Amino acid sequence: MKDSKTTDKLTEFLKSGIYRFEDSNAVFIDPIRVLNRSYSRFRVSPSAYYCRRFESTCPPEPTVASSSRKRKRKEKKKPQALNDREQVADRRHQEVRALLVKAHESLMRSSEVLEVMSNLRGSETWSPGVEQSFVELALVWQAPLYEISLNYKAGEDGGSHATQDCEQCVLPVFNNLVVNESSNDVEAEVLKSRYILPPKSSFYMSDMGQIRNLIPAESDCGFSVIVVDPPWENGSARQKLRYKTLPNHYFLSIPIKQLSHTDGALVALWVTNREKLRDFVEKELFPAWGVTHVATFFWLKVKADGSLICDLDLFHHRPYECLLVGIYHGKVMNFEQLLGSDHIPDNQIILSVPGDYSRKPPIGGLLQEFAPRLKGGRCIELFAREMTSGWVSWGNEPLHFQESRNFVIE
């Protein structure tokens, strides 16, 4: 029988989508529940979000059917010594390994969370269909002529003079800030495809050359929280087919200083486990942005039954990614002044079941909890592929996961 404390924690989890473990520096995130806090009439479809399978995530183990010749050849191979970068990467892994194990053990002991996870995809069916490629659409000569129609319900108010007197607002879809100022979800249409925009949200769809259009005229109107999920260059052919990547030096030109609020900003950057990339961020990227690294979060990926998506110690296939959290100081040089009485915990573990390829769990609200004085400030996600209520989403496909087939009506 569950005690009242456990029941209260479960009730809060079902409401917020975040479950905090008392015996480890970890939280479990249910992305569907977190995302649905951004919507009024629509809900994210669980079967659409959890469309990914993990059976082939990691290299298969050798089978009995393997030829004896291949086995002998493998037996003769001596383990290769790690190079300098690999040794650093392995040290990083060993330093956090115990915390990751403890966090995973906490999840496996939480029967109430595992019970909720057992039916993550729900009973509905979902078909991937044909996605509209905004990346390709932006390359054609007609791109400046393409428009998005925001269709407000009768009697619904867009919150500005531009939308008070009409039920439909038509705007350029590229190189333009498209805002849903209403307090309700809005259905939008681009070339006969429908999209769902959450309340009080906006997006700016463009390439890197247009990002400076988001710099506010006054720094007091800058962003207090900036989340960045760059399309890091990667040798994986599979990844290159899914989305275009950019060389690391491209990201040096992101105007973090100019986008930040005059007092400073919390900056969170998603990175892979490649040591070359970590070295680039620490020695070149953060210094170029004027950002001081203060904490590292780890996203530990699990399956619906709670097990890790692959072995924790596979060298080139770690079941976790890193979120590097930093501070752009601005005029405020003291962490306590910027963040309030709380501080950002280092080595915070976030557990969740991954969605589609490269889709990150929604961590914006969690970041604001660690920096309470930043609540109410402007927030932006760079290289975004989805929208969040109260946030600006910038990238070359911020409507990627907003297509109506990814939602159900409540």
PDB file of N, CA, C and O in Angstrom, residues 335-369:
ATOM      1  N   PHE A 335      26.860  35.278  -9.099  1.00  0.00           N
ATOM      2  CA  PHE A 335      25.907  34.213  -9.383  1.00  0.00           C
ATOM      3  C   PHE A 335      24.655  34.339  -8.517  1.00  0.00           C
ATOM      4  O   PHE A 335      23.530  34.163  -8.985  1.00  0.00           O
ATOM      5  N   GLU A 336      24.835  34.639  -7.236  1.00  0.00           N
ATOM      6  CA  GLU A 336      23.685  34.707  -6.323  1.00  0.00           C
ATOM      7  C   GLU A 336      22.722  35.819  -6.733  1.00  0.00           C
ATOM      8  O   GLU A 336      21.498  35.678  -6.594  1.00  0.00           O
ATOM      9  N   GLN A 337      23.269  36.932  -7.223  1.00  0.00           N
ATOM     10  CA  GLN A 337      22.398  38.021  -7.665  1.00  0.00           C
ATOM     11  C   GLN A 337      21.554  37.608  -8.860  1.00  0.00           C
ATOM     12  O   GLN A 337      20.383  37.968  -8.965  1.00  0.00           O
ATOM     13  N   LEU A 338      22.153  36.866  -9.768  1.00  0.00           N
ATOM     14  CA  LEU A 338      21.450  36.467 -10.992  1.00  0.00           C
ATOM     15  C   LEU A 338      20.484  35.319 -10.747  1.00  0.00           C
ATOM     16  O   LEU A 338      19.365  35.299 -11.257  1.00  0.00           O
ATOM     17  N   LEU A 339      20.907  34.339  -9.941  1.00  0.00           N
ATOM     18  CA  LEU A 339      20.117  33.124  -9.791  1.00  0.00           C
ATOM     19  C   LEU A 339      19.251  33.104  -8.546  1.00  0.00           C
ATOM     20  O   LEU A 339      18.428  32.221  -8.374  1.00  0.00           O
ATOM     21  N   GLY A 340      19.427  34.043  -7.631  1.00  0.00           N
ATOM     22  CA  GLY A 340      18.679  34.015  -6.388  1.00  0.00           C
ATOM     23  C   GLY A 340      19.398  33.176  -5.352  1.00  0.00           C
ATOM     24  O   GLY A 340      20.587  32.888  -5.455  1.00  0.00           O
ATOM     25  N   SER A 341      18.673  32.719  -4.360  1.00  0.00           N
ATOM     26  CA  SER A 341      19.299  31.989  -3.255  1.00  0.00           C
ATOM     27  C   SER A 341      19.726  30.584  -3.668  1.00  0.00           C
ATOM     28  O   SER A 341      20.606  29.997  -3.053  1.00  0.00           O
ATOM     29  N   ASP A 342      19.078  30.044  -4.689  1.00  0.00           N
ATOM     30  CA  ASP A 342      19.434  28.694  -5.133  1.00  0.00           C
ATOM     31  C   ASP A 342      20.639  28.738  -6.061  1.00  0.00           C
ATOM     32  O   ASP A 342      21.054  29.783  -6.532  1.00  0.00           O
ATOM     33  N   HIS A 343      21.202  27.582  -6.331  1.00  0.00           N
ATOM     34  CA  HIS A 343      22.296  27.485  -7.285  1.00  0.00           C
ATOM     35  C   HIS A 343      22.012  26.327  -8.228  1.00  0.00           C
ATOM     36  O   HIS A 343      21.166  25.486  -7.969  1.00  0.00           O
ATOM     37  N   ILE A 344      22.705  26.303  -9.325  1.00  0.00           N
ATOM     38  CA  ILE A 344      22.503  25.247 -10.307  1.00  0.00           C
ATOM     39  C   ILE A 344      23.322  24.035  -9.887  1.00  0.00           C
ATOM     40  O   ILE A 344      24.551  24.122  -9.778  1.00  0.00           O
ATOM     41  N   PRO A 345      22.682  22.899  -9.650  1.00  0.00           N
ATOM     42  CA  PRO A 345      23.424  21.710  -9.201  1.00  0.00           C
ATOM     43  C   PRO A 345      24.245  21.099 -10.327  1.00  0.00           C
ATOM     44  O   PRO A 345      23.766  20.982 -11.454  1.00  0.00           O
ATOM     45  N   ASP A 346      25.480  20.744 -10.020  1.00  0.00           N
ATOM     46  CA  ASP A 346      26.309  20.069 -11.008  1.00  0.00           C
ATOM     47  C   ASP A 346      25.948  18.589 -11.036  1.00  0.00           C
ATOM     48  O   ASP A 346      25.433  18.037 -10.058  1.00  0.00           O
ATOM     49  N   ASN A 347      26.189  17.944 -12.170  1.00  0.00           N
ATOM     50  CA  ASN A 347      25.946  16.504 -12.332  1.00  0.00           C
ATOM     51  C   ASN A 347      24.490  16.119 -12.073  1.00  0.00           C
ATOM     52  O   ASN A 347      24.207  15.042 -11.527  1.00  0.00           O
ATOM     53  N   GLN A 348      23.573  16.982 -12.448  1.00  0.00           N
ATOM     54  CA  GLN A 348      22.150  16.648 -12.373  1.00  0.00           C
ATOM     55  C   GLN A 348      21.842  15.596 -13.435  1.00  0.00           C
ATOM     56  O   GLN A 348      22.246  15.729 -14.591  1.00  0.00           O
ATOM     57  N   ILE A 349      21.141  14.533 -13.032  1.00  0.00           N
ATOM     58  CA  ILE A 349      20.782  13.460 -13.958  1.00  0.00           C
ATOM     59  C   ILE A 349      19.309  13.600 -14.348  1.00  0.00           C
ATOM     60  O   ILE A 349      18.444  13.723 -13.478  1.00  0.00           O
ATOM     61  N   ILE A 350      19.031  13.584 -15.639  1.00  0.00           N
ATOM     62  CA  ILE A 350      17.665  13.626 -16.154  1.00  0.00           C
ATOM     63  C   ILE A 350      17.397  12.302 -16.863  1.00  0.00           C
ATOM     64  O   ILE A 350      18.089  11.960 -17.821  1.00  0.00           O
ATOM     65  N   LEU A 351      16.426  11.553 -16.389  1.00  0.00           N
ATOM     66  CA  LEU A 351      16.065  10.297 -17.036  1.00  0.00           C
ATOM     67  C   LEU A 351      14.773  10.489 -17.814  1.00  0.00           C
ATOM     68  O   LEU A 351      13.836  11.133 -17.330  1.00  0.00           O
ATOM     69  N   SER A 352      14.732   9.929 -19.018  1.00  0.00           N
ATOM     70  CA  SER A 352      13.490   9.937 -19.781  1.00  0.00           C
ATOM     71  C   SER A 352      13.605   8.966 -20.943  1.00  0.00           C
ATOM     72  O   SER A 352      14.701   8.549 -21.318  1.00  0.00           O
ATOM     73  N   VAL A 353      12.446   8.623 -21.487  1.00  0.00           N
ATOM     74  CA  VAL A 353      12.396   7.774 -22.682  1.00  0.00           C
ATOM     75  C   VAL A 353      12.511   8.690 -23.899  1.00  0.00           C
ATOM     76  O   VAL A 353      11.747   9.647 -24.032  1.00  0.00           O
ATOM     77  N   PRO A 354      13.480   8.466 -24.786  1.00  0.00           N
ATOM     78  CA  PRO A 354      13.664   9.355 -25.936  1.00  0.00           C
ATOM     79  C   PRO A 354      12.489   9.316 -26.900  1.00  0.00           C
ATOM     80  O   PRO A 354      11.807   8.304 -27.040  1.00  0.00           O
ATOM     81  N   GLY A 355      12.283  10.432 -27.570  1.00  0.00           N
ATOM     82  CA  GLY A 355      11.299  10.503 -28.632  1.00  0.00           C
ATOM     83  C   GLY A 355      11.970  10.230 -29.965  1.00  0.00           C
ATOM     84  O   GLY A 355      12.858   9.378 -30.061  1.00  0.00           O
ATOM     85  N   ASP A 356      11.590  10.987 -30.984  1.00  0.00           N
ATOM     86  CA  ASP A 356      12.142  10.796 -32.319  1.00  0.00           C
ATOM     87  C   ASP A 356      13.640  11.111 -32.325  1.00  0.00           C
ATOM     88  O   ASP A 356      14.178  11.705 -31.386  1.00  0.00           O
ATOM     89  N   TYR A 357      14.297  10.723 -33.403  1.00  0.00           N
ATOM     90  CA  TYR A 357      15.747  10.852 -33.514  1.00  0.00           C
ATOM     91  C   TYR A 357      16.206  12.285 -33.220  1.00  0.00           C
ATOM     92  O   TYR A 357      15.709  13.234 -33.799  1.00  0.00           O
ATOM     93  N   SER A 358      17.129  12.422 -32.268  1.00  0.00           N
ATOM     94  CA  SER A 358      17.748  13.694 -31.880  1.00  0.00           C
ATOM     95  C   SER A 358      16.791  14.656 -31.169  1.00  0.00           C
ATOM     96  O   SER A 358      17.175  15.780 -30.846  1.00  0.00           O
ATOM     97  N   ARG A 359      15.570  14.248 -30.878  1.00  0.00           N
ATOM     98  CA  ARG A 359      14.639  15.109 -30.159  1.00  0.00           C
ATOM     99  C   ARG A 359      14.996  15.092 -28.672  1.00  0.00           C
ATOM    100  O   ARG A 359      15.078  14.034 -28.051  1.00  0.00           O
ATOM    101  N   LYS A 360      15.187  16.262 -28.089  1.00  0.00           N
ATOM    102  CA  LYS A 360      15.605  16.363 -26.700  1.00  0.00           C
ATOM    103  C   LYS A 360      14.395  16.491 -25.780  1.00  0.00           C
ATOM    104  O   LYS A 360      13.340  16.984 -26.192  1.00  0.00           O
ATOM    105  N   PRO A 361      14.527  16.049 -24.526  1.00  0.00           N
ATOM    106  CA  PRO A 361      13.423  16.230 -23.577  1.00  0.00           C
ATOM    107  C   PRO A 361      13.236  17.710 -23.272  1.00  0.00           C
ATOM    108  O   PRO A 361      14.206  18.486 -23.331  1.00  0.00           O
ATOM    109  N   PRO A 362      12.012  18.144 -22.964  1.00  0.00           N
ATOM    110  CA  PRO A 362      11.754  19.569 -22.668  1.00  0.00           C
ATOM    111  C   PRO A 362      12.302  19.939 -21.295  1.00  0.00           C
ATOM    112  O   PRO A 362      11.737  19.573 -20.269  1.00  0.00           O
ATOM    113  N   ILE A 363      13.416  20.673 -21.263  1.00  0.00           N
ATOM    114  CA  ILE A 363      14.081  20.966 -19.982  1.00  0.00           C
ATOM    115  C   ILE A 363      14.005  22.458 -19.620  1.00  0.00           C
ATOM    116  O   ILE A 363      14.601  22.876 -18.624  1.00  0.00           O
ATOM    117  N   GLY A 364      13.273  23.250 -20.409  1.00  0.00           N
ATOM    118  CA  GLY A 364      13.201  24.687 -20.147  1.00  0.00           C
ATOM    119  C   GLY A 364      12.663  25.006 -18.765  1.00  0.00           C
ATOM    120  O   GLY A 364      13.231  25.826 -18.037  1.00  0.00           O
ATOM    121  N   GLY A 365      11.560  24.365 -18.384  1.00  0.00           N
ATOM    122  CA  GLY A 365      10.965  24.612 -17.069  1.00  0.00           C
ATOM    123  C   GLY A 365      11.892  24.213 -15.940  1.00  0.00           C
ATOM    124  O   GLY A 365      11.965  24.885 -14.902  1.00  0.00           O
ATOM    125  N   LEU A 366      12.627  23.110 -16.132  1.00  0.00           N
ATOM    126  CA  LEU A 366      13.562  22.634 -15.114  1.00  0.00           C
ATOM    127  C   LEU A 366      14.688  23.644 -14.920  1.00  0.00           C
ATOM    128  O   LEU A 366      15.100  23.933 -13.791  1.00  0.00           O
ATOM    129  N   LEU A 367      15.184  24.202 -16.008  1.00  0.00           N
ATOM    130  CA  LEU A 367      16.240  25.207 -15.905  1.00  0.00           C
ATOM    131  C   LEU A 367      15.758  26.434 -15.143  1.00  0.00           C
ATOM    132  O   LEU A 367      16.486  26.997 -14.320  1.00  0.00           O
ATOM    133  N   GLN A 368      14.523  26.839 -15.397  1.00  0.00           N
ATOM    134  CA  GLN A 368      13.981  28.010 -14.704  1.00  0.00           C
ATOM    135  C   GLN A 368      13.780  27.748 -13.221  1.00  0.00           C
ATOM    136  O   GLN A 368      13.888  28.669 -12.410  1.00  0.00           O
ATOM    137  N   GLU A 369      13.526  26.493 -12.852  1.00  0.00           N
ATOM    138  CA  GLU A 369      13.398  26.152 -11.438  1.00  0.00           C
ATOM    139  C   GLU A 369      14.727  26.327 -10.712  1.00  0.00           C
ATOM    140  O   GLU A 369      14.761  26.715  -9.543  1.00  0.00           O
TER     141      GLU A 369
END
